[in-house]
């Protein structure tokens, strides 16, 4: 029997708090799960610094990747024998779903911004490079790793397959909304996924949803909207991310200035130089990153030591509403005042902005255009979701942005109350 068709003698199941069971029958999928590169995802949290806000948010990218695989497995089992669905692409879809987040690094998004990296580039490199993952995929057939990489990169020729893991209603979002809601303990991210899966239909270039399932889709869109503002953009989580980013910036700056670390940052050296190779990238996970943070608490540099102590012991920056576009004069004055007070403003005065577009209708030609969700009417006509749903229409195309200013309030409070500098800082911040 060809490797691509090989089945396990007995179905393997993973107990899962979101989907109850995750089923694996294909030898290829089982072998991919067992690779070192996939197991590494156990050591990368799904929600980065969110565990400092919601203590249950300790789940990993490994959990999420299995969840996305399971949703795609259920979708395509419903697609079997339907028009527009090619069963030959089943294994390809399952592999792409499982591996879609393979390239995430520690505390992913903060890490990428500081070191100017993109996890999607590393996902491609792991799938196509000299890795165990590549060895497994290459056994399926020549060119199979490239097809999997193309689906994840959204360049695969069959756009229906791409839309399963990357669209405005895809398996990726359906898993992370429910999983993140479960582990954070909030009540927002729940929706009737079983209903949505039952009414999904394959069309030539995307998955569509029968009109009878519109209310379940509305629920999904609104749960995504709520999760972004109540969980993903929570100001306390962002405070932890700000400190994390500043730790990495400080360590990089010290290295560039020739500072001698008590603990040589071996795992970070190639990142400081901006040229990590694949082996070095895979060797750095969150447990190692946190080990360095604990060690750096004892460094002689007061900024690095303080920032690490804050992150490790959760002494986060406080925040106020602050719009840099409207308050540039205050920002410039605060920058000078912080400097005068002996607080390095590059590390202790930080504006952070978050924005989200919960659902977008089709805007042809726009950069990063998103394909809208289409509803299939009984007469087989397709209608864009926001044209039939008043709820979705009300938030469609509306970008929401939030700005916060993060400061070490404890440092300011320790300053002498007679200090004119302190008085002016407090006046600007709190009026």
Tab-separated table of C-alpha atoms in Angstrom:
chain	number	residue	atom	x	y	z
A	1	UNK	CA	0.000	0.000	0.000
A	2	UNK	CA	1.253	3.487	-0.871
A	3	UNK	CA	2.391	5.540	2.142
A	4	UNK	CA	-0.211	8.240	1.403
A	5	UNK	CA	-3.025	5.655	1.775
A	6	UNK	CA	-1.589	3.838	4.786
A	7	UNK	CA	-3.922	3.680	7.781
A	8	UNK	CA	-3.020	2.914	11.402
A	9	UNK	CA	-4.099	-0.537	12.563
A	10	UNK	CA	-6.178	1.193	15.229
A	11	UNK	CA	-7.507	4.754	15.267
A	12	UNK	CA	-5.604	7.038	17.654
A	13	UNK	CA	-7.585	9.577	19.662
A	14	UNK	CA	-6.494	12.625	21.653
A	15	UNK	CA	-8.847	13.696	24.435
A	16	UNK	CA	-9.585	17.378	23.895
A	17	UNK	CA	-11.537	19.846	26.069
A	18	UNK	CA	-12.916	21.696	23.033
A	19	UNK	CA	-13.703	18.976	20.467
A	20	UNK	CA	-13.979	16.065	22.965
A	21	UNK	CA	-11.895	13.788	20.728
A	22	UNK	CA	-9.357	14.374	17.957
A	23	UNK	CA	-9.223	11.372	15.620
A	24	UNK	CA	-6.144	10.228	13.690
A	25	UNK	CA	-6.309	7.311	11.247
A	26	UNK	CA	-3.738	8.323	8.599
A	27	UNK	CA	-0.168	7.084	9.092
A	28	UNK	CA	1.160	10.331	7.533
A	29	UNK	CA	-0.629	12.535	10.091
A	30	UNK	CA	0.496	10.330	12.990
A	31	UNK	CA	4.104	10.491	11.775
A	32	UNK	CA	3.938	14.318	11.413
A	33	UNK	CA	2.665	14.689	14.989
A	34	UNK	CA	5.637	12.646	16.204
A	35	UNK	CA	8.319	14.861	14.629
A	36	UNK	CA	10.596	17.054	16.751
A	37	UNK	CA	9.458	20.209	14.900
A	38	UNK	CA	5.796	19.548	15.687
A	39	UNK	CA	6.450	18.513	19.304
A	40	UNK	CA	8.276	21.828	19.762
A	41	UNK	CA	4.867	23.539	19.581
A	42	UNK	CA	4.115	22.162	23.061
A	43	UNK	CA	6.702	24.686	24.299
A	44	UNK	CA	5.099	27.713	22.601
A	45	UNK	CA	1.971	29.145	24.243
A	46	UNK	CA	-0.956	29.866	21.976
A	47	UNK	CA	-1.658	33.228	23.630
A	48	UNK	CA	1.827	34.464	24.501
A	49	UNK	CA	1.719	36.755	27.546
A	50	UNK	CA	-2.035	36.314	28.062
A	51	UNK	CA	-1.433	33.883	30.953
A	52	UNK	CA	-0.380	36.900	33.043
A	53	UNK	CA	-3.933	38.250	32.682
A	54	UNK	CA	-6.009	35.062	32.438
A	55	UNK	CA	-4.233	32.453	34.537
A	56	UNK	CA	-5.777	29.529	32.645
A	57	UNK	CA	-4.292	30.590	29.301
A	58	UNK	CA	-1.416	28.107	29.442
A	59	UNK	CA	-2.475	26.158	26.336
A	60	UNK	CA	-0.014	25.670	23.500
A	61	UNK	CA	0.228	25.953	19.731
A	62	UNK	CA	0.348	22.140	19.778
A	63	UNK	CA	-3.207	21.990	21.229
A	64	UNK	CA	-4.473	24.509	18.674
A	65	UNK	CA	-2.805	22.806	15.694
A	66	UNK	CA	-4.444	19.484	16.555
A	67	UNK	CA	-7.768	21.322	16.918
A	68	UNK	CA	-7.532	22.918	13.468
A	69	UNK	CA	-6.665	19.514	11.991
A	70	UNK	CA	-9.761	18.004	13.648
A	71	UNK	CA	-12.112	20.710	12.342
A	72	UNK	CA	-10.777	20.296	8.786
A	73	UNK	CA	-11.122	16.499	9.132
A	74	UNK	CA	-14.801	16.953	10.032
A	75	UNK	CA	-15.432	19.478	7.247
A	76	UNK	CA	-13.988	17.283	4.507
A	77	UNK	CA	-15.766	14.170	5.765
A	78	UNK	CA	-18.979	16.186	5.196
A	79	UNK	CA	-17.730	17.242	1.742
A	80	UNK	CA	-17.215	13.681	0.513
A	81	UNK	CA	-19.126	12.954	-2.733
A	82	UNK	CA	-20.280	16.568	-3.042
A	83	UNK	CA	-19.769	18.533	-6.288
A	84	UNK	CA	-16.607	20.725	-6.423
A	85	UNK	CA	-14.790	18.542	-3.871
A	86	UNK	CA	-11.796	16.463	-4.976
A	87	UNK	CA	-11.176	13.635	-2.480
A	88	UNK	CA	-7.587	13.419	-3.795
A	89	UNK	CA	-6.848	16.606	-1.832
A	90	UNK	CA	-8.012	15.199	1.509
A	91	UNK	CA	-4.559	14.309	2.900
A	92	UNK	CA	-3.111	17.583	1.602
A	93	UNK	CA	-5.772	19.563	3.517
A	94	UNK	CA	-5.202	17.591	6.716
A	95	UNK	CA	-1.424	18.085	6.575
A	96	UNK	CA	-1.747	21.832	5.890
A	97	UNK	CA	-4.252	22.233	8.752
A	98	UNK	CA	-1.956	20.407	11.168
A	99	UNK	CA	1.175	22.331	10.149
A	100	UNK	CA	-0.222	25.834	9.548
A	101	UNK	CA	1.366	27.348	12.727
A	102	UNK	CA	4.610	25.378	12.649
A	103	UNK	CA	6.886	28.430	12.392
A	104	UNK	CA	5.699	30.346	15.462
A	105	UNK	CA	8.475	31.440	17.794
A	106	UNK	CA	8.418	32.174	21.546
A	107	UNK	CA	5.873	34.867	22.496
A	108	UNK	CA	5.304	34.992	18.792
A	109	UNK	CA	4.163	38.437	17.725
A	110	UNK	CA	6.302	40.491	20.131
A	111	UNK	CA	9.329	38.400	19.217
A	112	UNK	CA	8.736	38.876	15.487
A	113	UNK	CA	8.401	42.657	15.784
A	114	UNK	CA	11.645	43.078	17.742
A	115	UNK	CA	13.751	40.853	15.499
A	116	UNK	CA	11.911	41.718	12.251
A	117	UNK	CA	11.007	38.115	11.515
A	118	UNK	CA	7.895	36.486	10.092
A	119	UNK	CA	6.756	33.123	11.456
A	120	UNK	CA	5.210	32.306	8.076
A	121	UNK	CA	8.685	32.350	6.495
A	122	UNK	CA	9.822	29.831	9.092
A	123	UNK	CA	6.740	27.662	8.537
A	124	UNK	CA	7.758	27.466	4.862
A	125	UNK	CA	11.406	26.782	5.794
A	126	UNK	CA	10.469	23.923	8.161
A	127	UNK	CA	8.183	22.280	5.585
A	128	UNK	CA	10.621	22.662	2.676
A	129	UNK	CA	13.965	22.419	4.523
A	130	UNK	CA	16.148	19.691	5.985
A	131	UNK	CA	13.709	18.600	8.705
A	132	UNK	CA	11.850	15.510	9.937
A	133	UNK	CA	8.612	17.165	8.778
A	134	UNK	CA	9.983	17.426	5.240
A	135	UNK	CA	11.109	13.772	5.311
A	136	UNK	CA	7.591	12.598	6.221
A	137	UNK	CA	5.880	14.800	3.609
A	138	UNK	CA	8.371	13.829	0.903
A	139	UNK	CA	7.518	10.140	1.415
A	140	UNK	CA	3.952	10.874	0.278
A	141	UNK	CA	5.026	11.946	-3.217
A	142	UNK	CA	7.485	14.225	-4.949
A	143	UNK	CA	6.320	17.830	-4.640
A	144	UNK	CA	3.965	17.124	-1.711
A	145	UNK	CA	5.855	19.386	0.762
A	146	UNK	CA	5.618	22.260	-1.754
A	147	UNK	CA	1.853	21.791	-2.109
A	148	UNK	CA	1.383	21.857	1.673
A	149	UNK	CA	3.570	24.983	1.931
A	150	UNK	CA	1.597	26.655	-0.892
A	151	UNK	CA	-1.747	26.072	0.865
A	152	UNK	CA	-0.426	27.671	4.065
A	153	UNK	CA	1.112	30.497	2.011
A	154	UNK	CA	-2.257	31.033	0.238
A	155	UNK	CA	-0.656	30.535	-3.195
A	156	UNK	CA	-2.041	27.048	-3.938
A	157	UNK	CA	-4.028	26.841	-7.176
A	158	UNK	CA	-7.180	25.411	-5.567
A	159	UNK	CA	-8.567	28.346	-3.569
A	160	UNK	CA	-11.302	26.171	-2.026
A	161	UNK	CA	-8.588	24.211	-0.202
A	162	UNK	CA	-6.862	27.448	0.912
A	163	UNK	CA	-10.146	28.853	2.279
A	164	UNK	CA	-10.489	25.911	4.691
A	165	UNK	CA	-7.574	27.188	6.780
A	166	UNK	CA	-7.380	30.825	5.715
A	167	UNK	CA	-10.517	32.889	5.181
A	168	UNK	CA	-12.979	34.910	7.242
A	169	UNK	CA	-14.640	31.679	8.383
A	170	UNK	CA	-11.945	29.030	8.554
A	171	UNK	CA	-10.910	26.105	10.756
A	172	UNK	CA	-8.072	28.162	12.272
A	173	UNK	CA	-10.414	30.848	13.645
A	174	UNK	CA	-13.110	28.387	14.651
A	175	UNK	CA	-10.617	26.496	16.803
A	176	UNK	CA	-8.761	29.384	18.410
A	177	UNK	CA	-11.925	31.309	19.357
A	178	UNK	CA	-13.376	28.331	21.219
A	179	UNK	CA	-10.069	27.101	22.641
A	180	UNK	CA	-8.981	30.533	23.844
A	181	UNK	CA	-12.414	31.132	25.413
A	182	UNK	CA	-12.221	27.773	27.194
A	183	UNK	CA	-8.736	28.300	28.633
A	184	UNK	CA	-9.191	31.974	29.564
A	185	UNK	CA	-12.536	31.173	31.197
A	186	UNK	CA	-14.473	33.918	29.389
A	187	UNK	CA	-17.946	33.377	27.980
A	188	UNK	CA	-17.598	35.283	24.684
A	189	UNK	CA	-15.938	32.882	22.239
A	190	UNK	CA	-18.651	30.241	22.040
A	191	UNK	CA	-20.781	29.620	18.952
A	192	UNK	CA	-22.542	26.666	17.346
A	193	UNK	CA	-19.670	25.184	15.341
A	194	UNK	CA	-21.463	21.881	14.695
A	195	UNK	CA	-24.245	23.796	12.951
A	196	UNK	CA	-21.765	25.763	10.823
A	197	UNK	CA	-19.909	22.581	9.802
A	198	UNK	CA	-23.180	20.918	8.789
A	199	UNK	CA	-24.208	23.801	6.498
A	200	UNK	CA	-20.792	24.415	4.869
A	201	UNK	CA	-20.644	23.600	1.170
A	202	UNK	CA	-17.691	23.435	-1.241
A	203	UNK	CA	-17.840	25.808	-4.218
A	204	UNK	CA	-15.257	26.295	-6.978
A	205	UNK	CA	-13.032	28.786	-5.172
A	206	UNK	CA	-14.219	28.933	-1.548
A	207	UNK	CA	-16.323	27.356	1.168
A	208	UNK	CA	-19.820	28.851	1.425
A	209	UNK	CA	-22.555	28.457	4.048
A	210	UNK	CA	-26.202	27.638	3.416
A	211	UNK	CA	-28.478	30.586	4.154
A	212	UNK	CA	-30.225	28.546	6.862
A	213	UNK	CA	-26.989	28.683	8.870
A	214	UNK	CA	-26.754	32.494	8.838
A	215	UNK	CA	-27.548	32.953	12.542
A	216	UNK	CA	-24.795	30.551	13.583
A	217	UNK	CA	-22.361	32.530	11.413
A	218	UNK	CA	-23.549	35.822	12.979
A	219	UNK	CA	-22.805	34.322	16.382
A	220	UNK	CA	-19.319	33.320	15.194
A	221	UNK	CA	-18.562	36.835	13.869
A	222	UNK	CA	-19.738	38.489	17.091
A	223	UNK	CA	-17.783	36.062	19.270
A	224	UNK	CA	-14.659	36.947	17.300
A	225	UNK	CA	-15.355	40.655	17.817
A	226	UNK	CA	-15.786	40.175	21.577
A	227	UNK	CA	-12.700	37.939	21.952
A	228	UNK	CA	-10.429	40.509	20.312
A	229	UNK	CA	-11.412	43.312	22.653
A	230	UNK	CA	-11.975	41.335	25.843
A	231	UNK	CA	-9.049	38.889	25.546
A	232	UNK	CA	-6.519	39.432	22.744
A	233	UNK	CA	-6.245	43.214	23.215
A	234	UNK	CA	-6.693	43.214	26.989
A	235	UNK	CA	-4.622	46.152	28.293
A	236	UNK	CA	-2.891	44.047	30.981
A	237	UNK	CA	-1.770	41.479	28.397
A	238	UNK	CA	-0.489	44.341	26.264
A	239	UNK	CA	1.429	45.706	29.274
A	240	UNK	CA	3.220	42.350	29.578
A	241	UNK	CA	3.922	42.381	25.830
A	242	UNK	CA	5.348	45.907	26.077
A	243	UNK	CA	7.762	44.805	28.828
A	244	UNK	CA	8.668	41.632	26.921
A	245	UNK	CA	9.469	43.644	23.788
A	246	UNK	CA	11.544	46.122	25.791
A	247	UNK	CA	13.556	43.277	27.415
A	248	UNK	CA	14.465	41.927	23.987
A	249	UNK	CA	15.277	45.421	22.661
A	250	UNK	CA	17.469	46.135	25.707
A	251	UNK	CA	19.362	42.841	25.472
A	252	UNK	CA	19.947	43.476	21.757
A	253	UNK	CA	21.124	47.059	22.393
A	254	UNK	CA	23.516	45.945	25.159
A	255	UNK	CA	24.964	43.236	22.921
A	256	UNK	CA	25.532	45.768	20.124
A	257	UNK	CA	27.312	48.093	22.581
A	258	UNK	CA	29.686	45.332	23.664
A	259	UNK	CA	28.175	44.808	27.134
A	260	UNK	CA	29.486	41.691	28.908
A	261	UNK	CA	26.568	39.581	30.117
A	262	UNK	CA	26.978	37.475	33.262
A	263	UNK	CA	25.159	34.789	31.284
A	264	UNK	CA	26.165	34.815	27.617
A	265	UNK	CA	22.883	34.991	25.616
A	266	UNK	CA	23.951	32.112	23.349
A	267	UNK	CA	20.466	31.312	22.038
A	268	UNK	CA	19.848	34.951	21.072
A	269	UNK	CA	23.127	35.846	19.338
A	270	UNK	CA	21.989	35.020	15.803
A	271	UNK	CA	18.707	36.924	16.440
A	272	UNK	CA	20.644	39.994	17.614
A	273	UNK	CA	22.559	39.863	14.327
A	274	UNK	CA	19.335	39.454	12.376
A	275	UNK	CA	20.316	36.191	10.742
A	276	UNK	CA	19.050	33.128	12.652
A	277	UNK	CA	19.255	29.920	10.659
A	278	UNK	CA	16.545	27.270	10.907
A	279	UNK	CA	18.380	25.164	13.494
A	280	UNK	CA	18.921	28.196	15.752
A	281	UNK	CA	15.304	29.301	15.331
A	282	UNK	CA	13.962	25.890	16.316
A	283	UNK	CA	16.261	25.734	19.352
A	284	UNK	CA	14.616	28.761	20.995
A	285	UNK	CA	11.308	28.203	22.756
A	286	UNK	CA	9.476	29.898	25.626
A	287	UNK	CA	11.015	27.838	28.424
A	288	UNK	CA	14.508	28.865	27.289
A	289	UNK	CA	13.442	32.502	26.847
A	290	UNK	CA	12.030	32.601	30.393
A	291	UNK	CA	15.236	31.000	31.732
A	292	UNK	CA	17.229	33.924	30.288
A	293	UNK	CA	14.769	36.428	31.763
A	294	UNK	CA	15.264	34.895	35.210
A	295	UNK	CA	19.037	34.988	34.821
A	296	UNK	CA	18.990	38.562	33.492
A	297	UNK	CA	17.269	39.725	36.699
A	298	UNK	CA	20.789	39.536	38.181
A	299	UNK	CA	22.510	41.547	35.428
A	300	UNK	CA	24.409	44.749	36.282
A	301	UNK	CA	22.422	46.770	33.734
A	302	UNK	CA	19.606	48.333	35.825
A	303	UNK	CA	17.138	48.615	32.916
A	304	UNK	CA	17.453	44.977	31.776
A	305	UNK	CA	17.438	43.717	35.364
A	306	UNK	CA	14.341	45.746	36.287
A	307	UNK	CA	12.369	44.838	33.161
A	308	UNK	CA	13.089	41.115	33.637
A	309	UNK	CA	12.099	41.262	37.301
A	310	UNK	CA	8.847	42.978	36.300
A	311	UNK	CA	8.005	40.336	33.702
A	312	UNK	CA	8.943	37.307	35.819
A	313	UNK	CA	7.172	38.571	38.954
A	314	UNK	CA	4.283	40.249	37.131
A	315	UNK	CA	4.973	43.829	38.225
A	316	UNK	CA	3.548	45.290	35.060
A	317	UNK	CA	3.323	48.857	33.781
A	318	UNK	CA	0.126	50.788	34.473
A	319	UNK	CA	-1.753	52.375	31.590
A	320	UNK	CA	-3.879	55.381	30.688
A	321	UNK	CA	-5.875	56.276	27.575
A	322	UNK	CA	-3.562	58.256	25.326
A	323	UNK	CA	-3.851	59.060	21.628
A	324	UNK	CA	-0.417	59.971	20.188
A	325	UNK	CA	-2.056	61.457	17.083
A	326	UNK	CA	-3.871	64.049	19.213
A	327	UNK	CA	-1.436	64.384	22.122
A	328	UNK	CA	1.942	64.710	20.442
A	329	UNK	CA	2.922	67.787	22.492
A	330	UNK	CA	2.220	66.003	25.783
A	331	UNK	CA	4.178	62.990	24.531
A	332	UNK	CA	7.223	65.128	23.707
A	333	UNK	CA	7.083	66.878	27.074
A	334	UNK	CA	6.709	63.566	28.929
A	335	UNK	CA	9.703	62.171	27.028
A	336	UNK	CA	11.909	65.036	28.283
A	337	UNK	CA	10.507	64.846	31.825
A	338	UNK	CA	11.111	61.086	32.090
A	339	UNK	CA	14.676	61.601	30.884
A	340	UNK	CA	15.163	64.337	33.486
A	341	UNK	CA	13.753	62.044	36.205
A	342	UNK	CA	16.306	59.342	35.342
A	343	UNK	CA	13.729	57.041	33.715
A	344	UNK	CA	14.911	56.040	30.243
A	345	UNK	CA	11.866	57.029	28.130
A	346	UNK	CA	12.806	54.545	25.396
A	347	UNK	CA	12.015	51.760	27.870
A	348	UNK	CA	9.642	53.296	30.426
A	349	UNK	CA	7.314	55.473	28.331
A	350	UNK	CA	5.539	53.360	25.745
A	351	UNK	CA	2.524	54.005	23.523
A	352	UNK	CA	0.821	50.825	22.318
A	353	UNK	CA	-1.976	50.746	19.750
A	354	UNK	CA	-4.296	47.883	18.837
A	355	UNK	CA	-6.799	47.717	16.012
A	356	UNK	CA	-9.132	45.128	14.537
A	357	UNK	CA	-11.500	44.777	11.595
A	358	UNK	CA	-14.048	42.171	12.750
A	359	UNK	CA	-15.523	41.459	9.298
A	360	UNK	CA	-14.922	42.953	5.899
A	361	UNK	CA	-16.920	42.892	2.693
A	362	UNK	CA	-15.069	42.508	-0.595
A	363	UNK	CA	-12.858	45.432	-1.650
A	364	UNK	CA	-11.279	44.311	-4.936
A	365	UNK	CA	-7.704	45.373	-5.535
A	366	UNK	CA	-7.041	46.411	-1.926
A	367	UNK	CA	-3.851	45.191	-0.345
A	368	UNK	CA	-4.475	42.167	1.878
A	369	UNK	CA	-8.022	41.897	0.552
A	370	UNK	CA	-10.232	39.457	2.411
A	371	UNK	CA	-12.687	37.233	0.620
A	372	UNK	CA	-16.084	37.772	2.266
A	373	UNK	CA	-18.346	35.018	3.601
A	374	UNK	CA	-20.992	33.999	1.090
A	375	UNK	CA	-24.382	32.499	1.878
A	376	UNK	CA	-25.932	29.941	-0.477
A	377	UNK	CA	-29.629	30.623	-1.080
A	378	UNK	CA	-32.075	27.776	-1.872
A	379	UNK	CA	-32.024	28.776	-5.581
A	380	UNK	CA	-28.182	28.283	-5.511
A	381	UNK	CA	-27.560	32.037	-5.755
A	382	UNK	CA	-24.697	33.388	-3.617
A	383	UNK	CA	-25.181	36.463	-1.423
A	384	UNK	CA	-22.490	38.222	0.607
A	385	UNK	CA	-23.184	37.836	4.357
A	386	UNK	CA	-23.483	41.534	5.317
A	387	UNK	CA	-26.193	42.035	2.662
A	388	UNK	CA	-28.491	39.577	4.429
A	389	UNK	CA	-27.451	40.091	8.039
A	390	UNK	CA	-28.193	43.406	9.777
A	391	UNK	CA	-25.954	42.390	12.699
A	392	UNK	CA	-22.905	41.758	10.518
A	393	UNK	CA	-23.669	44.798	8.330
A	394	UNK	CA	-23.512	47.014	11.442
A	395	UNK	CA	-19.833	46.110	12.126
A	396	UNK	CA	-18.739	45.380	8.568
A	397	UNK	CA	-15.699	47.287	7.325
A	398	UNK	CA	-15.442	49.236	10.587
A	399	UNK	CA	-11.906	49.311	11.976
A	400	UNK	CA	-11.643	49.962	15.703
A	401	UNK	CA	-8.393	51.290	17.194
A	402	UNK	CA	-7.374	51.701	20.819
A	403	UNK	CA	-4.304	53.572	22.163
A	404	UNK	CA	-2.747	53.232	25.606
A	405	UNK	CA	0.277	54.824	27.281
A	406	UNK	CA	2.232	52.421	29.524
A	407	UNK	CA	4.282	53.740	32.452
A	408	UNK	CA	6.035	52.391	35.617
A	409	UNK	CA	3.708	54.144	38.074
A	410	UNK	CA	5.534	52.590	41.048
A	411	UNK	CA	8.752	54.415	40.063
A	412	UNK	CA	6.905	57.713	39.757
A	413	UNK	CA	5.216	57.265	43.143
A	414	UNK	CA	8.603	56.643	44.783
A	415	UNK	CA	9.881	60.022	43.617
A	416	UNK	CA	9.826	62.873	46.152
A	417	UNK	CA	6.450	64.610	46.286
A	418	UNK	CA	8.324	67.946	46.223
A	419	UNK	CA	9.885	67.132	42.877
A	420	UNK	CA	8.662	69.624	40.252
A	421	UNK	CA	9.385	66.991	37.575
A	422	UNK	CA	7.151	64.455	39.282
A	423	UNK	CA	4.397	67.033	39.780
A	424	UNK	CA	4.395	67.947	36.089
A	425	UNK	CA	4.469	64.288	34.960
A	426	UNK	CA	1.475	63.483	37.190
A	427	UNK	CA	-0.361	66.567	35.954
A	428	UNK	CA	0.026	65.524	32.297
A	429	UNK	CA	-0.876	61.883	32.985
A	430	UNK	CA	-3.778	62.320	35.357
A	431	UNK	CA	-4.804	65.981	35.003
